[in-house]
PDB file of C-alpha atoms in Angstrom:
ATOM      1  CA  UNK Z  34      -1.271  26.075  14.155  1.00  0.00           C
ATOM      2  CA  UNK Z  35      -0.608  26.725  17.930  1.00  0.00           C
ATOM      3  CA  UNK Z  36       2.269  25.284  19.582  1.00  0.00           C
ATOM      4  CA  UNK Z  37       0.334  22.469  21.086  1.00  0.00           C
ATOM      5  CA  UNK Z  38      -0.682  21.433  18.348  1.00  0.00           C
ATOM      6  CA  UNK Z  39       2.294  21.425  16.726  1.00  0.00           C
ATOM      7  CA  UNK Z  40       3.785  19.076  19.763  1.00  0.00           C
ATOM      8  CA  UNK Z  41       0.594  16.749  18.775  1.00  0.00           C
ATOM      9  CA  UNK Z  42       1.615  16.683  15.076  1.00  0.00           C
ATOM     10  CA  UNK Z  43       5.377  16.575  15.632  1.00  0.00           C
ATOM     11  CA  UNK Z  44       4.479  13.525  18.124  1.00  0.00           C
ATOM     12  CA  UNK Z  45       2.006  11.785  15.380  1.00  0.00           C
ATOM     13  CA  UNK Z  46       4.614  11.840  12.743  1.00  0.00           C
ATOM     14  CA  UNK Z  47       7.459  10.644  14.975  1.00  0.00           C
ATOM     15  CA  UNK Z  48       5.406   7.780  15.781  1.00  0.00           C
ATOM     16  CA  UNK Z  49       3.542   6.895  12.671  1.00  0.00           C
ATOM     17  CA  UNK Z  50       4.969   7.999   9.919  1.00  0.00           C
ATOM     18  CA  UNK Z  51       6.995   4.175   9.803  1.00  0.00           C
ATOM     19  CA  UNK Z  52       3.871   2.380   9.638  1.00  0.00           C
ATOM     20  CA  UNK Z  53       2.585   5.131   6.925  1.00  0.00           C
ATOM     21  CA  UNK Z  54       5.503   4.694   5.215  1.00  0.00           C
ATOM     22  CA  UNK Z  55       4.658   0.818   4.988  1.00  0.00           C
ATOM     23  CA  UNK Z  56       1.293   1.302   3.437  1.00  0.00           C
ATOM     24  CA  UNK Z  57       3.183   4.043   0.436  1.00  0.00           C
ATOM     25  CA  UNK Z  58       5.542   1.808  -0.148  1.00  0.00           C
ATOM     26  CA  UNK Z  59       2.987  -0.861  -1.254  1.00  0.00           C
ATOM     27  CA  UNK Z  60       1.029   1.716  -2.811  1.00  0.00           C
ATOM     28  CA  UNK Z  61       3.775   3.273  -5.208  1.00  0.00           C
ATOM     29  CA  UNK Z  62       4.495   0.005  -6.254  1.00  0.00           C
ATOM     30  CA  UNK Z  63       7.798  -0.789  -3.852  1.00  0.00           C
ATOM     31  CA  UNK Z  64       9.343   2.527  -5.079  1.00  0.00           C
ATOM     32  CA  UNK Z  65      10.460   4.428  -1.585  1.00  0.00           C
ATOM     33  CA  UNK Z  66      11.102   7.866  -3.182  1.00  0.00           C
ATOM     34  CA  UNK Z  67       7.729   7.898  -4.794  1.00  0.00           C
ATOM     35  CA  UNK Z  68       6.299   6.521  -1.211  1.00  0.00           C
ATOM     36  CA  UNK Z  69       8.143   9.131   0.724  1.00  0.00           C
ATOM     37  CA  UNK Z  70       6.892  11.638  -1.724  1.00  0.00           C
ATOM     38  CA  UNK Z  71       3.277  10.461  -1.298  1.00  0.00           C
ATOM     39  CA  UNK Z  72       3.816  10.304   2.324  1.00  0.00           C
ATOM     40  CA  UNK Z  73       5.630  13.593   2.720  1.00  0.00           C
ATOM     41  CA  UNK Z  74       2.385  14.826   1.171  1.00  0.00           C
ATOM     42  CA  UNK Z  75      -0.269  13.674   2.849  1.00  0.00           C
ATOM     43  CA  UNK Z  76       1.633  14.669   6.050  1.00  0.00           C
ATOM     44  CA  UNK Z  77       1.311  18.431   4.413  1.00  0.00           C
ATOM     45  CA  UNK Z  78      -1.968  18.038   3.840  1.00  0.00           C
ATOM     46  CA  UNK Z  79      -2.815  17.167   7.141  1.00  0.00           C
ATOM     47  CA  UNK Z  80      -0.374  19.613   8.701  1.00  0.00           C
ATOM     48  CA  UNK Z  81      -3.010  21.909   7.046  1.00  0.00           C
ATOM     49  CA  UNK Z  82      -5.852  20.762   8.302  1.00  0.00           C
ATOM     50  CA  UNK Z  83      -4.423  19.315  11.712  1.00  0.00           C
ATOM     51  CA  UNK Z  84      -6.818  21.210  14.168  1.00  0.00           C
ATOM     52  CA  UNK Z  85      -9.679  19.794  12.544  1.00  0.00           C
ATOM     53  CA  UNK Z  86      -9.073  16.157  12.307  1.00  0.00           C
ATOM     54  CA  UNK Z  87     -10.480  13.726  14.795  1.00  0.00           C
ATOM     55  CA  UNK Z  88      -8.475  10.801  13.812  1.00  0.00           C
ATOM     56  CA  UNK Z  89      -5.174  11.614  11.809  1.00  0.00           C
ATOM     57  CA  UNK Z  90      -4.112   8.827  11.007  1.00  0.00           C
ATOM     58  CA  UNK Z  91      -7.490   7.505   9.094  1.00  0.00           C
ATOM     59  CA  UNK Z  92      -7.390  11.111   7.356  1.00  0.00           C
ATOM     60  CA  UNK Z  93      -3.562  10.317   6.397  1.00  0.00           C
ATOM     61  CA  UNK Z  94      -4.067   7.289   4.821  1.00  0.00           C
ATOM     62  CA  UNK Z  95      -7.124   8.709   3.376  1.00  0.00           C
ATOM     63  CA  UNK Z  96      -5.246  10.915   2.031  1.00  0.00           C
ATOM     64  CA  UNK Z  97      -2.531   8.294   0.357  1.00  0.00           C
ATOM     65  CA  UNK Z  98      -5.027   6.184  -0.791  1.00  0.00           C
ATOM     66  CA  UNK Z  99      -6.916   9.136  -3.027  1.00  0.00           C
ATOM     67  CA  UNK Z 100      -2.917  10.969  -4.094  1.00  0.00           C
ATOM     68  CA  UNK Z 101      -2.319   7.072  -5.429  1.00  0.00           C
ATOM     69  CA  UNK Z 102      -5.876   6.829  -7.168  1.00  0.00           C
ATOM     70  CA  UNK Z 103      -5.196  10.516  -9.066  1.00  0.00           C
ATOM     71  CA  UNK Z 104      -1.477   9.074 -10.068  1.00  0.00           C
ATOM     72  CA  UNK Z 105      -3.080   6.530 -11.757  1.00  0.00           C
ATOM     73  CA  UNK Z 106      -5.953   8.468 -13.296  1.00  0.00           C
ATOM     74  CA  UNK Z 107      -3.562  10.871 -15.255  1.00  0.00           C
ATOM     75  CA  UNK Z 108      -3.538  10.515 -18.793  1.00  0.00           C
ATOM     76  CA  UNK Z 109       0.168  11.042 -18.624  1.00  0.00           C
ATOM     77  CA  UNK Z 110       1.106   9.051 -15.674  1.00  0.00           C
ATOM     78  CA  UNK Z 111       4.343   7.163 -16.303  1.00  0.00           C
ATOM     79  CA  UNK Z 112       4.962   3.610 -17.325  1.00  0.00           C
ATOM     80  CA  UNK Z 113       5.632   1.208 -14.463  1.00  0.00           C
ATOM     81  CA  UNK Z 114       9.292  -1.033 -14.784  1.00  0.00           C
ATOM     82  CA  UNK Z 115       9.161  -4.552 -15.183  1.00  0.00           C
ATOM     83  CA  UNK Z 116      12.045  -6.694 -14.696  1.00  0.00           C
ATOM     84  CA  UNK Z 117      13.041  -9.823 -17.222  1.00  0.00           C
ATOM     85  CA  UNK Z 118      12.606 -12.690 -14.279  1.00  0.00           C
ATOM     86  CA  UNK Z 119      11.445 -13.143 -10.520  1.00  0.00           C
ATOM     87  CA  UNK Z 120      14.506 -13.631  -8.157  1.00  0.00           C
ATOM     88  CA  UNK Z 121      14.507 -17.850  -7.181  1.00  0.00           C
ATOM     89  CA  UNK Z 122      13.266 -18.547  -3.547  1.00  0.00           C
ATOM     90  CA  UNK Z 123      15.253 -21.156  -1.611  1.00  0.00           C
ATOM     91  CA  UNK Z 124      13.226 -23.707   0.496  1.00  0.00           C
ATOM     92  CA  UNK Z 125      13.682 -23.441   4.201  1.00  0.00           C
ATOM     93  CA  UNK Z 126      13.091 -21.393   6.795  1.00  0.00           C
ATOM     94  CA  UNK Z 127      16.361 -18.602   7.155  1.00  0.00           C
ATOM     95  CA  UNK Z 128      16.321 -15.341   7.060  1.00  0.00           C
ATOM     96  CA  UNK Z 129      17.565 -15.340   3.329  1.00  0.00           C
ATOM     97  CA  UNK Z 130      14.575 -17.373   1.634  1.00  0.00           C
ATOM     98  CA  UNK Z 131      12.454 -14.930   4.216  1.00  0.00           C
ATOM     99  CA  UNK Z 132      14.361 -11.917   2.348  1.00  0.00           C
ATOM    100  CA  UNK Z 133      14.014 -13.397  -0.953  1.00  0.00           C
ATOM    101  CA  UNK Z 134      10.230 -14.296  -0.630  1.00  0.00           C
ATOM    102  CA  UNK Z 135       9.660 -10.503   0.646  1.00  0.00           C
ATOM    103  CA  UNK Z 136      11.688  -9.637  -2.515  1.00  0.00           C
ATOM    104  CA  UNK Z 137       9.310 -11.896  -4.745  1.00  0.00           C
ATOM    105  CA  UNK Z 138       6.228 -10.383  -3.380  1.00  0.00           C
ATOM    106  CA  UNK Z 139       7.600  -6.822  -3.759  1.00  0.00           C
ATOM    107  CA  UNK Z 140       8.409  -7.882  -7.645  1.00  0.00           C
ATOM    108  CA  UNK Z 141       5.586  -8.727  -8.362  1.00  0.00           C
ATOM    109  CA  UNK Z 142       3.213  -6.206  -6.993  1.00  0.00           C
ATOM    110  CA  UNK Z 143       5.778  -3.821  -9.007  1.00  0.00           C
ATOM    111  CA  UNK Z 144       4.817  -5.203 -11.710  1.00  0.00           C
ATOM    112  CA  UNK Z 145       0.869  -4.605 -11.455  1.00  0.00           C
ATOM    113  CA  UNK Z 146      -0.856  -1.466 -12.266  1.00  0.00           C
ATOM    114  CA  UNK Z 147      -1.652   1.160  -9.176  1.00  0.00           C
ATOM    115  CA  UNK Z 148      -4.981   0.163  -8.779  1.00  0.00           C
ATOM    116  CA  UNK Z 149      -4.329  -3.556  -8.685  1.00  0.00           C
ATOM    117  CA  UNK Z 150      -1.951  -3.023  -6.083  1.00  0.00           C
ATOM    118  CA  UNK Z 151      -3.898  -0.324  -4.442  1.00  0.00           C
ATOM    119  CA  UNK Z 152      -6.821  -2.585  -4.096  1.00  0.00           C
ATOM    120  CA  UNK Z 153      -4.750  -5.537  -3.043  1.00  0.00           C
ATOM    121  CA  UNK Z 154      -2.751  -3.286  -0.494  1.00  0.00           C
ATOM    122  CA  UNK Z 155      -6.502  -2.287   0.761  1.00  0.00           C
ATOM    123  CA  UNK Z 156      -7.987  -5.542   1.132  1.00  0.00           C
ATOM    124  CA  UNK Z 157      -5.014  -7.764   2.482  1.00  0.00           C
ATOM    125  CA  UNK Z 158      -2.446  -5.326   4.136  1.00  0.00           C
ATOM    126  CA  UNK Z 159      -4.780  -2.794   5.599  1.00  0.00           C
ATOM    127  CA  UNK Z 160      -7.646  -5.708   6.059  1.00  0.00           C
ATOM    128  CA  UNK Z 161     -10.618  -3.319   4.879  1.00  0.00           C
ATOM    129  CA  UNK Z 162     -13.874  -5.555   3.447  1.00  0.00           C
ATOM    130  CA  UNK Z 163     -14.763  -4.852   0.475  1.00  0.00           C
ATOM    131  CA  UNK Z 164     -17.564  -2.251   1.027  1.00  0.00           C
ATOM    132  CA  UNK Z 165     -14.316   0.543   2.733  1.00  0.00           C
ATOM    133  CA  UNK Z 166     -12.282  -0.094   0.197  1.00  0.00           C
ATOM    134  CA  UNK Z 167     -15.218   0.303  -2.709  1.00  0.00           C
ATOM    135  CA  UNK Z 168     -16.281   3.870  -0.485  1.00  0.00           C
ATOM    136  CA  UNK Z 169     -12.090   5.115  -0.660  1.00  0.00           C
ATOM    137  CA  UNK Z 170     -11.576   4.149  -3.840  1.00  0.00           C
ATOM    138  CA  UNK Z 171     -15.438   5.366  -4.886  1.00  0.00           C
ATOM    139  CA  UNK Z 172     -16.460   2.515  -6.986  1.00  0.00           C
ATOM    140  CA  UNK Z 173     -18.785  -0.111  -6.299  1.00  0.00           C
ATOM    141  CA  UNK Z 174     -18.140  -3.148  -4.434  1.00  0.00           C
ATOM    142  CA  UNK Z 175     -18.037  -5.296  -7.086  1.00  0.00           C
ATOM    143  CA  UNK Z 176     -15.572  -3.595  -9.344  1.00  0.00           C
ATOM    144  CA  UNK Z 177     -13.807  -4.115  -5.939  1.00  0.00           C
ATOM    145  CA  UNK Z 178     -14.399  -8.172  -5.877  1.00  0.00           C
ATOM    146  CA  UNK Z 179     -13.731  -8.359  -9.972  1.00  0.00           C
ATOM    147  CA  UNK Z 180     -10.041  -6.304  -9.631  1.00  0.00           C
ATOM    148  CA  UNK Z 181      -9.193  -8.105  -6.383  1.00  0.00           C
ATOM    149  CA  UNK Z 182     -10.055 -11.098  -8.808  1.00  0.00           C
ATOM    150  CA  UNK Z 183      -7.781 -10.288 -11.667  1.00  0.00           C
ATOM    151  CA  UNK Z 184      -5.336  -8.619  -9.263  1.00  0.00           C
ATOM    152  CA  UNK Z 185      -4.631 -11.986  -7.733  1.00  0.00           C
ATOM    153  CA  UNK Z 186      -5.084 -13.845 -10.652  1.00  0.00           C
ATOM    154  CA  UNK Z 187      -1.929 -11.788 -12.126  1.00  0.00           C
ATOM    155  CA  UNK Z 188       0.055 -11.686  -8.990  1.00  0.00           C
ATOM    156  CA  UNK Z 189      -0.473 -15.962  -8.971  1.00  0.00           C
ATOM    157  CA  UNK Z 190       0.931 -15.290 -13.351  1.00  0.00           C
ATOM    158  CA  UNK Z 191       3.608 -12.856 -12.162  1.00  0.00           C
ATOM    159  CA  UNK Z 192       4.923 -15.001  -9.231  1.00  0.00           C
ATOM    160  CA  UNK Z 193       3.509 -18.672  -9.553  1.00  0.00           C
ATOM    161  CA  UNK Z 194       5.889 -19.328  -6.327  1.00  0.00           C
ATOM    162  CA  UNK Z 195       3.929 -17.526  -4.246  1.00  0.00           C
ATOM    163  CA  UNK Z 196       0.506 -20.109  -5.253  1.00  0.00           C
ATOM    164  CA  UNK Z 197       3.054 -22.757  -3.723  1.00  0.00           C
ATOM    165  CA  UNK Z 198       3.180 -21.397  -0.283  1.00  0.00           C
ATOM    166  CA  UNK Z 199       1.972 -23.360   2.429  1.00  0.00           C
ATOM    167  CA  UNK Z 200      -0.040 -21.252   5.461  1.00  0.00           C
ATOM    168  CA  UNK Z 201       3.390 -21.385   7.329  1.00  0.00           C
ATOM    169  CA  UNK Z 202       5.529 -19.508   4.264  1.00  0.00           C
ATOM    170  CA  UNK Z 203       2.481 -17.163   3.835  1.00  0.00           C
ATOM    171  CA  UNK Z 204       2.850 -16.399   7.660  1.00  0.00           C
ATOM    172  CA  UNK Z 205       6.174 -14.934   6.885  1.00  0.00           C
ATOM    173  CA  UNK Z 206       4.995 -12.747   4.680  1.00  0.00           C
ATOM    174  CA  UNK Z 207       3.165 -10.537   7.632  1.00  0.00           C
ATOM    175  CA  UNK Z 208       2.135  -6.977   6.941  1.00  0.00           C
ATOM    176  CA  UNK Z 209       5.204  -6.320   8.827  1.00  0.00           C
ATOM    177  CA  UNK Z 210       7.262  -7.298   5.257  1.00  0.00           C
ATOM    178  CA  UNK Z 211       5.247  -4.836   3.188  1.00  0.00           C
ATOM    179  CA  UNK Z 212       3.316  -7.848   1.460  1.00  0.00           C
ATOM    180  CA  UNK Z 213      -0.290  -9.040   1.343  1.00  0.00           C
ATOM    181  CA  UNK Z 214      -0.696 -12.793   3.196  1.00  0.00           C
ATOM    182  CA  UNK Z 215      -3.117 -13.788   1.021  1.00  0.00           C
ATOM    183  CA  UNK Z 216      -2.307 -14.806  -2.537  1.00  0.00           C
ATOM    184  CA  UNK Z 217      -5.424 -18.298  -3.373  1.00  0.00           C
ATOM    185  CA  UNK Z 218      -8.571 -17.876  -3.957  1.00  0.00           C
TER     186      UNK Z 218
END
């Protein structure tokens, strides 16, 4: 890699990398080591390849999306933690119930499996219809609809709070929190 182009990548990580960071994070299940290793790889990968890519940042999260699809296809991928309970939400509108809503969320897409929360982090955080995220994940569309389905179905068993959550609480729970918005049918 010339030196320009290593200003270019230097200058793409230095400004993406938080918003990557976001998307691992949901993908590895709210488990920042894991999402900085996924991250910290994909930004190899592309480091690689950086002369040829057109648009880095769709080839980087390209890139997390298929490292998070292999993790899960292992035979000897490890067992995800669950925790006993949910922490309680307060009602109202501080920073606190905000926090512990975000923290609710993040519980409970811990406790799904990677794809459930892959798809759900595809559909609702990165917006993609259902036909991108069937073409990343290479399955058809409507294994796509029928794990969004059951993905929601046990985020609304693993959190019934969230089901409670009027348009104004969901808005709080912005792609800027790490979380999906949408948790009805």
């Amino acid at each position: 890699m010339d030196a320009e182009a290593q200003d270019r990548f230097r200058e793409f990580v230095e400004h993406r990398s938080s918003a990557l960071l976001k998307t691992a994070v949901l993908l590895s299940g709210g488990d920042r080591h894991a999402a900085e290793d996924l991250l910290q790889n994909a930004l190899i990968k592309a480091a690689g390849r950086w002369q040829r890519i057109e648009e880095p940042e769709a080839y980087v999260r390209q890139v997390l999306y298929r490292q998070q699809i292999s993790r899960w296809r292992l035979k000897w991928r490890r067992r995800e933690l669950t925790v006993a309970e949910p922490p309680d939400t307060g009602a109202g509108t501080d920073a606190s119930s905000d926090a512990d809503l975000r923290l609710l969320m993040r519980g409970a897409l811990a406790r799904l499996t990677a794809r459930q929360r892959t798809v759900l982090v595809l559909r609702y955080f990165e917006d993609l219809p259902e036909a991108d995220v069937a073409h990343i994940l290479g399955c058809s569309v409507g294994t796509v609809r029928s794990t969004t389905h059951r993905s929601l179905a046990r985020l609304r068993a693993l959190a019934p709070e969230l089901a409670a959550l009027g348009p104004a609480e969901a808005e709080g729970l912005s792609s800027r929190d790490y979380s999906p918005v949408e948790v009805r049918p």
